[in-house]
Amino acid sequence: DVKVTQSSRYLVKRTGEKVFLECVQDMDHENMFWYRQDPGLGLRLIYFSYDVKMKEKGDIPEGYSVSREKKERFSLILESASTNQTSMYLCASNREYYQPQHFGDGTRLSIL
Amino acid sequence: TQLLEQSPQFLSIQEGENLTVYCNSSSVFSSLQWYRQEPGEGPVLLVTVVTGGEVKKLKRLTFQFGDARKDSSLHITAAQTGDTGLYLCAGVEEYGNKLVFGAGTILRVKS
């Protein structure tokens, strides 16, 4: 089975801090994704990557950046955390864009 | 980006009742996926429908893809408390490379 592992289940940070969310997948998938999930808004795509060192903006990239130095690892960076970035963050991966995505269990991030 | 309207947003029913969740768009999707998410976990794929008019069954769950590939439905027969969760539909853009998610339906089945 595909395993997508997010480094933290819960995280509390302060406004202005630089925050790193890490995600690792073990199935050699080309594509990796970062979403945020908010009640009533569903999953919104922040960034995705289709290859090492390649990245593309999703629907809500402002205030975020990403890094993919190795195929199995995709990091989401909040450059200067703000309270409106308090949310559930989900990482996912797949091999082809049209295939179902495999999700991690999420990181619930609170910015105080 | 294409939009997927999912309804209802919330559903609270008694065990044994039937229910239907709808996913609608004005745009065409090449395929549509249904996920279920339980509290504290990520979404897990239930089924993918690809062909217009396709019907797939997963035990008491029946999934249908509209003939024009613009809409889909999930019907649960004789709901059980274990069906409680968030149900998400997601469409693969016909002329893009993104997965578009609906806002989700929170289902609560009471015993």
Short mmCIF file of C-alpha atoms in Angstrom, two decimals, chain A:
data_model
loop_
_atom_site.label_atom_id
_atom_site.label_comp_id
_atom_site.label_asym_id
_atom_site.label_seq_id
_atom_site.Cartn_x
_atom_site.Cartn_y
_atom_site.Cartn_z
CA ASP A 1 0.00 0.00 0.00
CA VAL A 2 1.08 3.56 -0.69
CA LYS A 3 2.14 5.39 2.39
CA VAL A 4 2.12 9.18 2.55
CA THR A 5 3.55 10.42 5.82
CA GLN A 6 3.25 13.94 7.13
CA SER A 7 5.79 14.84 9.77
CA SER A 8 3.43 16.37 12.32
CA ARG A 9 -0.22 15.73 13.19
CA TYR A 10 -0.55 18.94 15.21
CA LEU A 11 1.56 22.08 15.14
CA VAL A 12 1.24 25.39 16.97
CA LYS A 13 3.30 28.35 15.79
CA ARG A 14 3.37 32.09 16.30
CA THR A 15 2.59 34.87 13.84
CA GLY A 16 5.63 35.77 11.77
CA GLU A 17 7.44 32.46 12.24
CA LYS A 18 8.75 30.47 9.28
CA VAL A 19 6.96 27.12 9.29
CA PHE A 20 7.97 23.92 7.52
CA LEU A 21 5.54 21.08 6.81
CA GLU A 22 7.14 17.90 5.54
CA CYS A 23 5.65 15.10 3.49
CA VAL A 24 7.22 11.81 2.37
CA GLN A 25 5.77 9.15 0.06
CA ASP A 26 7.17 5.65 -0.43
CA MET A 27 5.78 4.66 -3.85
CA ASP A 28 8.07 6.53 -6.21
CA HIS A 29 5.20 8.77 -7.35
CA GLU A 30 6.03 11.56 -9.76
CA ASN A 31 3.34 13.97 -8.56
CA MET A 32 2.96 15.45 -5.11
CA PHE A 33 0.42 17.96 -3.87
CA TRP A 34 -0.24 20.28 -0.95
CA TYR A 35 -3.83 21.23 -0.05
CA ARG A 36 -5.44 23.13 2.75
CA GLN A 37 -8.83 22.04 4.03
CA ASP A 38 -11.23 24.47 5.66
CA PRO A 39 -14.87 23.81 6.67
CA GLY A 40 -17.28 24.50 3.83
CA LEU A 41 -14.48 25.15 1.34
CA GLY A 42 -13.31 21.63 0.60
CA LEU A 43 -9.73 21.00 -0.43
CA ARG A 44 -7.93 23.89 -2.08
CA LEU A 45 -4.70 23.25 -3.96
CA ILE A 46 -1.74 25.33 -2.78
CA TYR A 47 1.12 23.93 -4.89
CA PHE A 48 1.96 20.77 -6.74
CA SER A 49 5.10 19.21 -8.14
CA TYR A 50 5.39 16.83 -11.08
CA ASP A 51 9.09 16.11 -10.77
CA VAL A 52 12.11 16.81 -8.62
CA LYS A 53 12.81 20.55 -8.43
CA MET A 54 9.67 21.28 -10.46
CA LYS A 55 6.71 23.07 -8.96
CA GLU A 56 3.53 24.74 -10.09
CA LYS A 57 1.20 27.11 -8.30
CA GLY A 58 -2.23 25.87 -7.41
CA ASP A 59 -5.29 27.96 -6.65
CA ILE A 60 -4.08 29.63 -3.44
CA PRO A 61 -0.25 29.90 -3.47
CA GLU A 62 0.04 33.31 -1.81
CA GLY A 63 2.03 33.19 1.43
CA TYR A 64 3.41 29.72 0.69
CA SER A 65 6.38 28.20 -1.06
CA VAL A 66 7.46 24.62 -1.67
CA SER A 67 10.58 22.57 -2.10
CA ARG A 68 11.13 19.23 -3.79
CA GLU A 69 14.80 18.29 -3.66
CA LYS A 70 14.15 14.54 -3.66
CA LYS A 71 11.41 12.60 -5.41
CA GLU A 72 9.93 11.19 -2.21
CA ARG A 73 9.83 14.44 -0.23
CA PHE A 74 7.71 17.55 -0.73
CA SER A 75 7.91 20.40 1.75
CA LEU A 76 5.49 23.26 2.27
CA ILE A 77 6.90 26.46 3.69
CA LEU A 78 4.99 29.31 5.27
CA GLU A 79 7.45 32.17 4.89
CA SER A 80 5.90 34.35 7.61
CA ALA A 81 2.97 32.63 9.24
CA SER A 82 -0.25 34.55 9.72
CA THR A 83 -3.41 33.69 11.65
CA ASN A 84 -5.41 33.18 8.43
CA GLN A 85 -3.12 30.24 7.64
CA THR A 86 -4.56 28.29 10.56
CA SER A 87 -5.95 25.22 8.83
CA MET A 88 -5.68 21.51 8.12
CA TYR A 89 -2.92 20.83 5.60
CA LEU A 90 -3.03 17.66 3.50
CA CYS A 91 -0.28 16.20 1.35
CA ALA A 92 -1.04 13.78 -1.49
CA SER A 93 0.72 11.93 -4.28
CA ASN A 94 0.02 9.98 -7.45
CA ARG A 95 1.84 8.65 -10.47
CA GLU A 96 -0.28 10.19 -13.27
CA TYR A 97 -2.35 13.36 -12.86
CA TYR A 98 -5.63 11.57 -13.68
CA GLN A 99 -5.12 8.79 -11.16
CA PRO A 100 -6.57 8.88 -7.63
CA GLN A 101 -4.45 10.67 -5.09
CA HIS A 102 -3.11 9.05 -1.94
CA PHE A 103 -3.33 11.33 1.07
CA GLY A 104 -1.44 11.68 4.31
CA ASP A 105 -3.36 12.03 7.58
CA GLY A 106 -2.94 15.80 7.62
CA THR A 107 -1.28 18.40 9.82
CA ARG A 108 -3.56 20.60 11.87
CA LEU A 109 -1.68 23.88 12.06
CA SER A 110 -2.62 26.68 14.46
CA ILE A 111 -1.03 30.10 14.14
CA LEU A 112 -1.37 32.20 17.29
#
